[in-house]
XYZ file of C-alpha atoms in Angstrom:
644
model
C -25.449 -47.437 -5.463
C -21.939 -49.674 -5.685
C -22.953 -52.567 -8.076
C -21.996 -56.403 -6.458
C -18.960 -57.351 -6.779
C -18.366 -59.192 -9.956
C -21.593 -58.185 -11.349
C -23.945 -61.805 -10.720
C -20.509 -63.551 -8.548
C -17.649 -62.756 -6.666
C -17.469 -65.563 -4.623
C -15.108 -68.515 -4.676
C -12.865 -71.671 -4.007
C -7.602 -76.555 -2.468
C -4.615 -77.377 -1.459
C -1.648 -76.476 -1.993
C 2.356 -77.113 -1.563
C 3.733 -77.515 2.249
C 3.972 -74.839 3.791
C 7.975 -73.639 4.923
C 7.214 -70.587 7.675
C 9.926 -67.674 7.081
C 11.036 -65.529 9.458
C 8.626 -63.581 11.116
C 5.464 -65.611 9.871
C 3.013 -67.368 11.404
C 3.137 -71.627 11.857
C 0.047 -72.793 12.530
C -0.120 -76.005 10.155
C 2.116 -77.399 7.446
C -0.054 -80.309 5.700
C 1.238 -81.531 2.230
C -1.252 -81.919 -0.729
C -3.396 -84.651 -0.020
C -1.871 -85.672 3.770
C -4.281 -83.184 5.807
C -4.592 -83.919 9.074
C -8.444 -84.697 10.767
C -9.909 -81.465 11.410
C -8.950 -80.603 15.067
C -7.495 -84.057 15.551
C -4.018 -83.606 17.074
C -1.054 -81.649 15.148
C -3.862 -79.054 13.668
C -1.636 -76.458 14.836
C 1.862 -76.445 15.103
C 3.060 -74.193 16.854
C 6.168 -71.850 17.191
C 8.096 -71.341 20.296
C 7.982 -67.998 21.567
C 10.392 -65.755 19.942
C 9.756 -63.563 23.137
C 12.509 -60.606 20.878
C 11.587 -57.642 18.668
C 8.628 -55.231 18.456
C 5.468 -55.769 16.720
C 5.628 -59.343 17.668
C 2.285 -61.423 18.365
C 1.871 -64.031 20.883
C 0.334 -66.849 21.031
C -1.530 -68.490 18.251
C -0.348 -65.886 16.061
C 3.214 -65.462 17.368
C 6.076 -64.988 14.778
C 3.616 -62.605 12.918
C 4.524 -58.844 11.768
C 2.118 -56.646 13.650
C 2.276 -54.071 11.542
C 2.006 -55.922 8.315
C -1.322 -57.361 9.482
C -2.859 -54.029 10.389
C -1.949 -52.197 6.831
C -3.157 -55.378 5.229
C -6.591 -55.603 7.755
C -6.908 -51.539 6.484
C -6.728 -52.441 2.685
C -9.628 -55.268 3.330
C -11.567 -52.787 5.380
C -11.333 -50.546 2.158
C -12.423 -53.250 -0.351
C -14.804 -55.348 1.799
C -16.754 -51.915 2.586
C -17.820 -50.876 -0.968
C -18.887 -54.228 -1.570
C -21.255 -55.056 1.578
C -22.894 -52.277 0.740
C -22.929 -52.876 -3.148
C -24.674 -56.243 -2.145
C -27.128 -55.351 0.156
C -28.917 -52.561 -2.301
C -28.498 -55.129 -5.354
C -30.220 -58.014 -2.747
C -33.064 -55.029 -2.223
C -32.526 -54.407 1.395
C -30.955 -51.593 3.708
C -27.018 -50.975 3.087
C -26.275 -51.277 6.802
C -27.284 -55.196 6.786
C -24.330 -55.494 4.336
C -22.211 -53.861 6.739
C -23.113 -56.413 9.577
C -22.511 -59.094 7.531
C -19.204 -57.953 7.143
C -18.596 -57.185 10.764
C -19.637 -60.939 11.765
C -17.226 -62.010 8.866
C -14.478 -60.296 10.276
C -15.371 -60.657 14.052
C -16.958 -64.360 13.798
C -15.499 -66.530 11.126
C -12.265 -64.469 11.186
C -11.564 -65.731 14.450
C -11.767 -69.590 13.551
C -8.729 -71.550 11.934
C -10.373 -73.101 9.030
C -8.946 -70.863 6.950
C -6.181 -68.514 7.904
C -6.269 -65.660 5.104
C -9.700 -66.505 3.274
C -12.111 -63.452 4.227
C -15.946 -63.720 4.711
C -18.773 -61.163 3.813
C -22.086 -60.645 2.292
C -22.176 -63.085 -0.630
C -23.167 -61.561 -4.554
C -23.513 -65.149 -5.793
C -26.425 -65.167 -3.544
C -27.612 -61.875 -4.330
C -30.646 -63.323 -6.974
C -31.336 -65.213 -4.561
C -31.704 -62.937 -1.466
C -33.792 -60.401 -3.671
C -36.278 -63.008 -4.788
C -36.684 -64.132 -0.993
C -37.154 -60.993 0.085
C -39.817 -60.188 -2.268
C -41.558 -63.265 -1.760
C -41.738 -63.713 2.216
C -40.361 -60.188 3.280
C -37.387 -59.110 4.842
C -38.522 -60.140 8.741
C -37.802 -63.449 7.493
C -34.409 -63.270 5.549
C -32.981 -63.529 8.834
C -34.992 -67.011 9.573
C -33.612 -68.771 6.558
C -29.949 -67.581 6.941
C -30.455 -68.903 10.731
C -31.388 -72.210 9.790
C -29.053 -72.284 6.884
C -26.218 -72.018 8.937
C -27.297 -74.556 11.961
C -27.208 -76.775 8.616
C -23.778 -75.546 7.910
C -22.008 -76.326 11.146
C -24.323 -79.964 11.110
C -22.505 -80.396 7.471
C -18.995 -79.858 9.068
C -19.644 -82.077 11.779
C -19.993 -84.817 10.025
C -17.384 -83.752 7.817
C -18.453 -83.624 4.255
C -16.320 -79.951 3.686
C -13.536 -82.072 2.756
C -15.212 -83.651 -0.563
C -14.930 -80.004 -1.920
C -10.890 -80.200 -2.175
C -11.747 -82.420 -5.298
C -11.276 -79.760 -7.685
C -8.723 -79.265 -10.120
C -6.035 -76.275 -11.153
C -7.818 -75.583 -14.112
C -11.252 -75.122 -12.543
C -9.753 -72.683 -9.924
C -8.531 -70.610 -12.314
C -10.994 -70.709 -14.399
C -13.253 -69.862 -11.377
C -10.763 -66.741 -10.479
C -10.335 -65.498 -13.932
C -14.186 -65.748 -14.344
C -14.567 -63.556 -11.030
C -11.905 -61.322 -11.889
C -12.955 -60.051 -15.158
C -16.856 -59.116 -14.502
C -15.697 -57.477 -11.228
C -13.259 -55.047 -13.382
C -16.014 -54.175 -15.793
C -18.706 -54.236 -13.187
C -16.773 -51.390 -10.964
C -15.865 -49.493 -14.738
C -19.153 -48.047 -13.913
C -18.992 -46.751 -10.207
C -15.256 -45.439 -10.966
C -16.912 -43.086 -13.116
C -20.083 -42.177 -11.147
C -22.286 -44.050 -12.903
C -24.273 -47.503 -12.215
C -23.861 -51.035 -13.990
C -26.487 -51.845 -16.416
C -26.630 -55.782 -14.483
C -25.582 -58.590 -15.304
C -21.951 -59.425 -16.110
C -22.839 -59.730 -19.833
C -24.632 -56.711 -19.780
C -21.924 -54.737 -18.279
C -19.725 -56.158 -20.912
C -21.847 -55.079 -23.975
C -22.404 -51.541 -22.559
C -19.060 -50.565 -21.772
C -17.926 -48.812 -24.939
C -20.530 -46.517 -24.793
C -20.062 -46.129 -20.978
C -16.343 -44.835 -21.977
C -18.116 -42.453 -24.544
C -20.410 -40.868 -21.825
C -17.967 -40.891 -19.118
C -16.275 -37.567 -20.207
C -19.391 -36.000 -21.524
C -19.578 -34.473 -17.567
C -17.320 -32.508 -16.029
C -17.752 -34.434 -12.461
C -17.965 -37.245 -14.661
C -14.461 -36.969 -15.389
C -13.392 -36.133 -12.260
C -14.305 -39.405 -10.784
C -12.964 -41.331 -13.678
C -9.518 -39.502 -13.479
C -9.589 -40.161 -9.541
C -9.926 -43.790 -9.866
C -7.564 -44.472 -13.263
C -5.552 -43.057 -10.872
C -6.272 -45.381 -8.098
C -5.287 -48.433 -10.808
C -2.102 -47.299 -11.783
C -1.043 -46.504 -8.277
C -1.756 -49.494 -6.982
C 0.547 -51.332 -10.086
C 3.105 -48.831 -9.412
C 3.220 -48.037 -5.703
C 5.752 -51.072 -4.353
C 8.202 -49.589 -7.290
C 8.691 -46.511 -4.957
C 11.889 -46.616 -3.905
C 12.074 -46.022 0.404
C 9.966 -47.178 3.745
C 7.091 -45.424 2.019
C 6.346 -48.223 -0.662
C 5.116 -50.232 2.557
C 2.186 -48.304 2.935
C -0.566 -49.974 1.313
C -1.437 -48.087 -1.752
C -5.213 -48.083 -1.378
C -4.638 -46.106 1.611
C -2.311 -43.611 -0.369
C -5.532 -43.369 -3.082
C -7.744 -43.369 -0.601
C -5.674 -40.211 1.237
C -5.715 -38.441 -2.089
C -9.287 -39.004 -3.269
C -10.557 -37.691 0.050
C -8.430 -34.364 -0.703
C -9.244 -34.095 -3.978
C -13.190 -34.410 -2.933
C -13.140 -31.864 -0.435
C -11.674 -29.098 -2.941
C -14.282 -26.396 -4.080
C -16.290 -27.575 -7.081
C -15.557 -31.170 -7.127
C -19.062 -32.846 -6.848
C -17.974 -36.728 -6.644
C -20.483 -39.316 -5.452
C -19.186 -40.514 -1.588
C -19.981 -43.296 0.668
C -23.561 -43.049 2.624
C -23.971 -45.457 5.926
C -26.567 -45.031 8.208
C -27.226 -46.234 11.803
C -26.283 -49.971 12.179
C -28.293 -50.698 15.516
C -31.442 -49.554 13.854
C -31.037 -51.993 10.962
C -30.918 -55.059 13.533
C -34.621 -57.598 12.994
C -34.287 -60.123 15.468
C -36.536 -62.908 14.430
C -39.723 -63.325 16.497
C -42.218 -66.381 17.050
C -43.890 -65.242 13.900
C -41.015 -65.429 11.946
C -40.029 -68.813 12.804
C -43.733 -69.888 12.400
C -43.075 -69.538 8.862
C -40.734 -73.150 8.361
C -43.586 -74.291 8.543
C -43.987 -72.835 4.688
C -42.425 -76.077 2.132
C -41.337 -72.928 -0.116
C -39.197 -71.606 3.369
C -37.510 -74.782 3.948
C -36.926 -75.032 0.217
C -35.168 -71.399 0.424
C -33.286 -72.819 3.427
C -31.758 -75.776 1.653
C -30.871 -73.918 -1.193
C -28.803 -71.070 0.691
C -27.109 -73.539 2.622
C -25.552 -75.753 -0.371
C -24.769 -72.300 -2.557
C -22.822 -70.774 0.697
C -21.176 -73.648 0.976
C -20.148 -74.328 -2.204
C -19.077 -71.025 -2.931
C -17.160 -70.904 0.572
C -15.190 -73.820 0.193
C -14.160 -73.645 -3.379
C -12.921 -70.061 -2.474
C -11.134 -71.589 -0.008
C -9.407 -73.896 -2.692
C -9.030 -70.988 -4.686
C -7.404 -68.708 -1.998
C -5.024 -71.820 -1.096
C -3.032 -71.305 -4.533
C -2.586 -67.522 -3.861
C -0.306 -68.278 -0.603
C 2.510 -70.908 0.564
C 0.784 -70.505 4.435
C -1.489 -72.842 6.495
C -3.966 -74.918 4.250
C -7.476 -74.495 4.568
C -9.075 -77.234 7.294
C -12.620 -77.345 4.829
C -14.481 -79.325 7.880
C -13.629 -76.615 10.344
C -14.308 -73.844 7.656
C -17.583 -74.937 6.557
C -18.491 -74.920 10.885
C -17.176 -71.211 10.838
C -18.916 -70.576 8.114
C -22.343 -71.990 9.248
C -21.645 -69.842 12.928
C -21.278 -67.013 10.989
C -24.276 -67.596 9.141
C -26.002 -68.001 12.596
C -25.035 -64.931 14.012
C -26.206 -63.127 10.423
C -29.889 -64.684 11.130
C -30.035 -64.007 14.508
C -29.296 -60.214 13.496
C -31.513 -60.693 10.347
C -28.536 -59.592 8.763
C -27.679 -60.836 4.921
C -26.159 -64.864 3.880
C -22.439 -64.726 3.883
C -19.775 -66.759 2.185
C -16.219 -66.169 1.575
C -15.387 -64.310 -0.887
C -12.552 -64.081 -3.350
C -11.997 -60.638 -4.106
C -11.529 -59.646 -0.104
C -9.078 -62.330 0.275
C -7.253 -62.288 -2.442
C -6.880 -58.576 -1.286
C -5.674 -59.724 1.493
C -2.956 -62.288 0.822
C -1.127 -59.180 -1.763
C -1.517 -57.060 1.347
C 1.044 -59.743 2.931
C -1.199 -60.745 5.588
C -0.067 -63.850 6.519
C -2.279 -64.821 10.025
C -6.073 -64.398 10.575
C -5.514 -61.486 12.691
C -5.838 -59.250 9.339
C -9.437 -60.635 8.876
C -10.396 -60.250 12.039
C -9.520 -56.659 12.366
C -11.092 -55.726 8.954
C -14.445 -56.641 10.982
C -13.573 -54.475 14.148
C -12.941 -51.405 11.569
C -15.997 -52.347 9.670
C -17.769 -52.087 13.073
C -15.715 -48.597 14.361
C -16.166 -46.651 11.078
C -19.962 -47.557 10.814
C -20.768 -47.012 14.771
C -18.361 -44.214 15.684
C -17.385 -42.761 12.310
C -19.913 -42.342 9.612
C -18.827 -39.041 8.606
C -15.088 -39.794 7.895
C -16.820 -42.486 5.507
C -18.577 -40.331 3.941
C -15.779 -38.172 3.065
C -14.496 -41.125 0.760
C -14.906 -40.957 -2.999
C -17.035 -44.508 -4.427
C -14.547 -43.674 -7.678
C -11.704 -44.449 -5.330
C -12.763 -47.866 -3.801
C -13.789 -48.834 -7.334
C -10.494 -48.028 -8.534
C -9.108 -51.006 -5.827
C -11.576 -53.645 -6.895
C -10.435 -53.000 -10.688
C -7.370 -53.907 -9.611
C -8.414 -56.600 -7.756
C -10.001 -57.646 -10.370
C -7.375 -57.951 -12.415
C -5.053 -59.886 -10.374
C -7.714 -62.777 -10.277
C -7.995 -62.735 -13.719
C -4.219 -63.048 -14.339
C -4.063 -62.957 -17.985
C -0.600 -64.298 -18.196
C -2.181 -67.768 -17.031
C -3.859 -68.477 -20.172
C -1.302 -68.912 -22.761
C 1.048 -70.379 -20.205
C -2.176 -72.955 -19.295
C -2.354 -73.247 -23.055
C 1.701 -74.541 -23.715
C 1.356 -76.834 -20.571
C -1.851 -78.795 -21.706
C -4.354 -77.652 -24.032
C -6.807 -79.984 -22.706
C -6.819 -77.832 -19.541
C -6.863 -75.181 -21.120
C -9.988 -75.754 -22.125
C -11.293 -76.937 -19.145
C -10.203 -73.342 -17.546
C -11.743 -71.460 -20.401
C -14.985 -73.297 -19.878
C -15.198 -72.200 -16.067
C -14.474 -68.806 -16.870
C -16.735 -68.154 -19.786
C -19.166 -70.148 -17.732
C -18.826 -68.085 -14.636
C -19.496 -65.091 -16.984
C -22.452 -65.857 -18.828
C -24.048 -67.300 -15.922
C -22.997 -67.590 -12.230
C -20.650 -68.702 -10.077
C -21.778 -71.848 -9.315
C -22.751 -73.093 -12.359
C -19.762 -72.143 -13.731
C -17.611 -73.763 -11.609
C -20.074 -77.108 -11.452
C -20.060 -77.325 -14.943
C -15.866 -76.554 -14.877
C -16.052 -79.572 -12.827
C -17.790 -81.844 -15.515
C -15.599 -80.948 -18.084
C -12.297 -81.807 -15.833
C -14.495 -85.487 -15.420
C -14.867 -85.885 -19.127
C -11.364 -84.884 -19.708
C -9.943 -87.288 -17.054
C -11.788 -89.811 -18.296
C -11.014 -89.146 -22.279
C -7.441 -89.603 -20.810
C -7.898 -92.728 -18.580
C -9.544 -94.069 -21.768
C -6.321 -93.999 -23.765
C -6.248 -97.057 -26.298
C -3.612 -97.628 -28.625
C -4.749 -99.918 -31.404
C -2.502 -101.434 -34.152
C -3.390 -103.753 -37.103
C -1.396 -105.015 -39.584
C -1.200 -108.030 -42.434
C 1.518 -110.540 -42.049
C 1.392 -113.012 -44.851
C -1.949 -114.710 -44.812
C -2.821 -113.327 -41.140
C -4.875 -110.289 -40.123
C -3.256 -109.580 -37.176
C -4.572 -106.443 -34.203
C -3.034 -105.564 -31.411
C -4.517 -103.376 -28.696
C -2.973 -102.303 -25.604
C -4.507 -99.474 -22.731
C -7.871 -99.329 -21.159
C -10.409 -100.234 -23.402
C -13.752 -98.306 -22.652
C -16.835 -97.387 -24.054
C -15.135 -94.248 -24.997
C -12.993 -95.578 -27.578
C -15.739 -97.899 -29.019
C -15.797 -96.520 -32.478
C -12.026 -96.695 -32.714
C -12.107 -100.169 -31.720
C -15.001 -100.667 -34.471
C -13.334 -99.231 -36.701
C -9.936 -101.665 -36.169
C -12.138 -104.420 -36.213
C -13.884 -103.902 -39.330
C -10.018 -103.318 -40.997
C -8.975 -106.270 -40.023
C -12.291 -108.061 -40.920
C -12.465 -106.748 -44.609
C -8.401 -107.682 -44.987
C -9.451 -111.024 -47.109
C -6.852 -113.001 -44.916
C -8.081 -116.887 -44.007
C -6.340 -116.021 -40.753
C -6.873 -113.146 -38.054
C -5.301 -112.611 -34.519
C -6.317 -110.453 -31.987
C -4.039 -109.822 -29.220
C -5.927 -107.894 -26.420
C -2.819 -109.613 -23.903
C -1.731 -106.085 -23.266
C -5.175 -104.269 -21.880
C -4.936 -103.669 -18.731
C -8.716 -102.712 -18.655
C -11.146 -103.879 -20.637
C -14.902 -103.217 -20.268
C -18.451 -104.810 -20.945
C -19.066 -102.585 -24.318
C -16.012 -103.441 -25.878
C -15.438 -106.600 -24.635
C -19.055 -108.077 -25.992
C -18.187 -105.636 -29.454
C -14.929 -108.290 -29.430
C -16.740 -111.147 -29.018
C -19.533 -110.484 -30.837
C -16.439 -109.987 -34.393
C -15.793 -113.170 -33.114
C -18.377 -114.972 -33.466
C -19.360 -113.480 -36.482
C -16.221 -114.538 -38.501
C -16.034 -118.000 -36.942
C -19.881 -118.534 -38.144
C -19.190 -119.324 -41.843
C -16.333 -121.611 -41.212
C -14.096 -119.908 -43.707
C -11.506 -117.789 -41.099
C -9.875 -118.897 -38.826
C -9.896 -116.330 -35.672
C -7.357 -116.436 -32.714
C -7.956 -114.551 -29.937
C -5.799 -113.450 -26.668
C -8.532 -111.708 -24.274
C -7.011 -111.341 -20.640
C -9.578 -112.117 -17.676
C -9.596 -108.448 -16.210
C -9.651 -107.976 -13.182
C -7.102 -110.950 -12.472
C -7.202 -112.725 -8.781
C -5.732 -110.358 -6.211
C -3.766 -111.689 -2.990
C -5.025 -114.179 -0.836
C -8.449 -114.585 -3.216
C -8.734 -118.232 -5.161
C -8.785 -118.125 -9.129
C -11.660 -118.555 -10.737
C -12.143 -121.639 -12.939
C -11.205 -120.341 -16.790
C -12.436 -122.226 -19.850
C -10.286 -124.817 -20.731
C -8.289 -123.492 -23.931
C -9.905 -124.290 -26.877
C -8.885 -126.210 -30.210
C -10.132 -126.322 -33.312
C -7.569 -127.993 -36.066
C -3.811 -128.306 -35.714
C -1.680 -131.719 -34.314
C -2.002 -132.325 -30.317
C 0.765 -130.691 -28.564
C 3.984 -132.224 -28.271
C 5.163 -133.392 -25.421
C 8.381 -131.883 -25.222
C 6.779 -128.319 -25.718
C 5.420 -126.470 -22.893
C 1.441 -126.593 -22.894
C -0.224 -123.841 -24.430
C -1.042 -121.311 -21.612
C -2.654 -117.877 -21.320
C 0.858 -116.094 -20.936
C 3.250 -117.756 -23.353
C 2.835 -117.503 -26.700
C 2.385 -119.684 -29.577
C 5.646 -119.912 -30.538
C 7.794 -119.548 -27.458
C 11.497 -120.860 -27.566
C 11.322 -124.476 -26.386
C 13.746 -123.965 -23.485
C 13.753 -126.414 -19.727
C 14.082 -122.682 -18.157
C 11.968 -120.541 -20.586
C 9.482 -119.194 -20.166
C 10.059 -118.730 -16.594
C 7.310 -120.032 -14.372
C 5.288 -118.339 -11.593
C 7.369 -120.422 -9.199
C 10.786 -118.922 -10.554
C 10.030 -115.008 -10.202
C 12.095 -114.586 -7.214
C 14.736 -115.743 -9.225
C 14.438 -114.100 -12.557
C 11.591 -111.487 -11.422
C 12.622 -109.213 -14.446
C 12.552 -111.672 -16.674
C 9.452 -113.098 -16.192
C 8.156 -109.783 -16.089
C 9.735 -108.934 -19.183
C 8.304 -112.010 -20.653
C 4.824 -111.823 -19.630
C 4.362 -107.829 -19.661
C 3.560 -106.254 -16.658
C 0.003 -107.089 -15.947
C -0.182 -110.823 -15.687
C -3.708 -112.460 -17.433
C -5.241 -114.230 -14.695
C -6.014 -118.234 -14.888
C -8.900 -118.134 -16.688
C -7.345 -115.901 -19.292
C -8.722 -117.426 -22.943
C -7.246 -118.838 -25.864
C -8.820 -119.844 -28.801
C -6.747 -122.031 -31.162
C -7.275 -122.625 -34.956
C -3.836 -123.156 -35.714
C -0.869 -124.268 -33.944
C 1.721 -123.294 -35.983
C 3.483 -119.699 -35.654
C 2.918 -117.480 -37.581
C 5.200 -116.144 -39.878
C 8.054 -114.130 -38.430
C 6.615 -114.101 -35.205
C 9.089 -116.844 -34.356
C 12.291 -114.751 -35.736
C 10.972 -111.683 -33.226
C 10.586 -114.422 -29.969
C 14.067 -115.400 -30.394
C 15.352 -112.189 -30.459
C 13.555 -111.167 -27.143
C 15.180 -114.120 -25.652
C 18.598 -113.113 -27.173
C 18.279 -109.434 -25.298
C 17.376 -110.614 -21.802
C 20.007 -113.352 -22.548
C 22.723 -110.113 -23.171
């Protein structure tokens, strides 16, 4: 039968720029990156005035919108989401029509909610392992248990909003996760375009495809089916380039129009869709049935549908964000729709459902820009199935496979890999991770371990230490500036031991400029320190900032005292030494500014003392008072630019 969509995944999904409604859209809500809004707090919606002018005009919460557009674009959903309920269910091991009423309560249910204006809902594939092992292990009776309970859990998740932790995932990881969708779907459906079924898994379906080429035009029929949907990809790249009114008619209607002709000529044998009766396929759980949470390995099952659904419906929902400039997704009021949905499925003993991105990205190239599309892909899901079997089965599986090639290869989007690549490479790799990922395993561990990589990347780049050591005369002198983290240990082991091994009687470290320093590299400091001071033989100087320094309103904490070795007692004419002004600072009634004179000379203070202040108990240790050499000649010539 049809394979899942995106062989193991096709599931997946943050926000996005502000939203600017055109003419004739929809204005429901305009939140900025970052500034959403409490879910249904007040200003969820915004909406229009009535228009009240033109035809094919909605009213009320979808007023503004193009009728018309949001039917064609509900159609071409219909035609995607159809192939692929059913391509679930017989990959999850149970009756094609429970993929079909998953897709109805998608459509009918969650499509009816405003969490998420343009994302589309349906029997999952990520959870398609999943389902199939439950199944086999407690039976089918009580699937629909498990999804029930899974999606009370849901809605209690969203209610005490923790769908809004999932918008804490980067570009890179979204499309990673897309392109990692996008390209097992197109191989996956390689097979049903020509008649033929996917070996399995995304890797499998990979590895067989050359000789799945070879053996597609060793059949007549064969051939046929492959020619019918080759044709469906190219038409639907090169429909909207018709010139004319006609180029708004969704082309996977126009493929769909021709493959049902072409299938009813004489001799044309082409494999074509098979529903049966949807009532029948209803299992309302019974007492028995719910009995059974009584079973640790039941609730287990229940735990583990409900984070995977929601997961893989709220990062789709971050996905499907970046495809449109319209409402943002509200992930709070989402994850409830998506947990109601789920309830209805149980009740039904229907299949788990999540969003899913190759129905909604569908969707948003349709130009649907309201949930009215979603909603009615669910009523036609329902019509064809109840009323209308036979014109279903009139439609060639070649055809539909044809669209989700094409689907498939808008969410890969090849184009965004060498431009990811000239904008930063480190992203890069963190989107190549996710997608490789997605494809040798699943969806969700690809995008969880996407995730870990965009961590260790952020972090590599928070941990940015530049280190610079030098000999002046007969000082060893390192400077180091940046956050200083256990990351960058070994390069600040490695500055240390140059410095150490320099044979001067005299080194300096200036750590003045860190503006975070922490416990491994701070003790690796000290512990240099005390090393070289041991013999007796070096004298070591060092400027160590006390990081984090007082905030407002909070008392300083007593410092050490600074500390002195050998060198005269400070004159009294010279300022005392002090954790911000170095040794040999001009000797000035106004310089260096004081605390008590930034209002006055801010800037130069500032420029003086860098921009992170050391706090009081900043330390200095002191073997030698006298400058060193040529530090004095650079001092004065700070003092000569602020002074121009």
């Amino acid at each position: 039968m049809f394979p899942p969509e995106g062989a193991r995944d096709a599931q997946s999904t943050q926000p996005m720029p502000a939203y600017a409604p055109a003419a004739g859209t929809v204005r429901e809500t305009a939140e900025s990156p970052g500034f959403h809004k409490a879910d249904g707090g007040a200003g969820d919606i915004a909406r229009g005035k009535s228009e009240g002018k033109g035809k094919g005009k909605l009213g009320g919460t979808l007023q503004g919108a193009d009728l018309g557009t949001e039917i064609t674009a509900s159609l071409v959903v219909f035609l995607v989401a159809l192939p692929l309920c059913i391509g679930v269910a017989v990959a999850s091991g149970t009756p094609a029509e429970l993929g079909i009423i998953t897709g109805v309560v998608g459509g009918l249910v969650v499509g009816m909610t405003r969490g998420s204006a343009l994302q589309v809902s349906g029997p999952a594939a990520g959870l398609t392992a999943l389902v199939a092992e439950t199944v086999e292990a407690h039976g089918i009776a009580m699937l629909g248990v498990i999804v029930l309970m899974s999606g009370l859990l849901q809605i209690g998740l969203g209610m005490i909003r923790l769908g809004r932790m999932f918008q804490a995932i980067s570009i890179a990881v979204v499309q990673g996760m897309l392109a990692g969708i996008g390209l097992p779907l197109m191989f996956s459906q390689s097979y049903p375009l020509a008649d033929a079924t996917a070996p399995g898994t995304a890797i499998e379906n990979i590895l067989g495809f050359p000789a799945h080429v070879l053996d597609t035009f060793t059949s007549g029929q064969t051939a046929i089916a492959a020619l019918l949907g080759i044709a469906t990809v190219v038409l639907s790249f090169v429909w909207k380039k018709v010139p004319g009114p006609v180029s708004r008619i969704p082309a996977a209607l126009v493929a769909v129009a021709i493959g049902i002709v072409v299938a009813a000529l004489p001799g044309v044998e082409v494999k074509t869709l098979q529903v049966g009766d949807l009532l029948s396929a209803v299992q309302v759980p019974g007492p028995e049935q719910f009995a059974g949470l009584a079973d640790p390995a039941v609730l287990t099952a229940v735990l583990t549908f409900t984070v995977i659904a929601s997961a893989e419906s709220l990062f789709t929902a971050a996905a499907v964000d970046r495809m449109h400039d319209g409402p943002r997704t509200r992930y709070n009021t989402e994850l409830i729709a998506q947990g109601a949905g789920n309830t209805v499925c149980g009740i039904l003993g229907a299949l788990p459902m999540t969003a899913v991105v190759a129905r909604s990205s569908a969707n948003v190239q349709a130009g649907a820009r309201t949930r009215l599309s979603r909603t009615l892909h669910g009523l036609w899901l329902l019509a064809f199935a109840l009323l209308l079997p036979s014109v279903l089965a009139l439609i060639p599986i070649s055809v539909l496979a044809g669209v989700l090639v094409h689907s498939g290869w808008k969410l890969l989007a090849p184009e965004q890999f060498p431009k990811m690549w000239r904008q930063d490479r480190g992203e890069f790799v963190v989107m190549a991770i996710t997608t490789g990922t997605i494809v040798a395993t699943a969806l969700l561990e690809g995008v969880l371990v996407g995730l870990a990589a965009g961590i260790v990347l952020a972090a590599l780049r928070m941990s940015r230490t530049s280190i610079e050591h030098r000999v002046e005369g007969d000082t060893a002198k390192l400077v180091m500036t940046g956050n200083a983290t256990f990351l960058r240990l070994p390069k600040v082991i490695d500055a240390l031991e140059a410095v150490g091994s320099a044979g001067t009687p005299r080194i300096r470290l200036d750590l003045m400029g860190v503006t975070h320093l922490d416990h491994a590299c701070r003790s690796q400091i000290e512990e240099f320190v005390a090393q070289k001071r041991a013999p007796g033989t070096v004298r070591v100087e060092l400027l160590l900032p006390d990081l984090p320094g007082p905030g407002p309103g909070r008392k300083p904490r007593p410092g050490p005292k600074p500390k002195r070795r050998s060198g005269p007692e400070p004159s009294t004419e010279s300022p005392p030494a002090s954790a911000s002004a170095p040794v040999s600072a001009p000797v000035s009634p106004s310089w260096p500014p004081q605390p008590h004179e930034r209002s006055s000379s801010g800037a130069l203070y500032d420029a003086f003392y860098g921009p992170s202040q050391p706090g009081p108990s900043a330390e200095w240790y002191y073997l030698d008072t006298r400058p060193f050499e040529g530090l004095q000649d650079s001092e004065d010539a700070r003092w000569r630019d602020h002074q121009g």
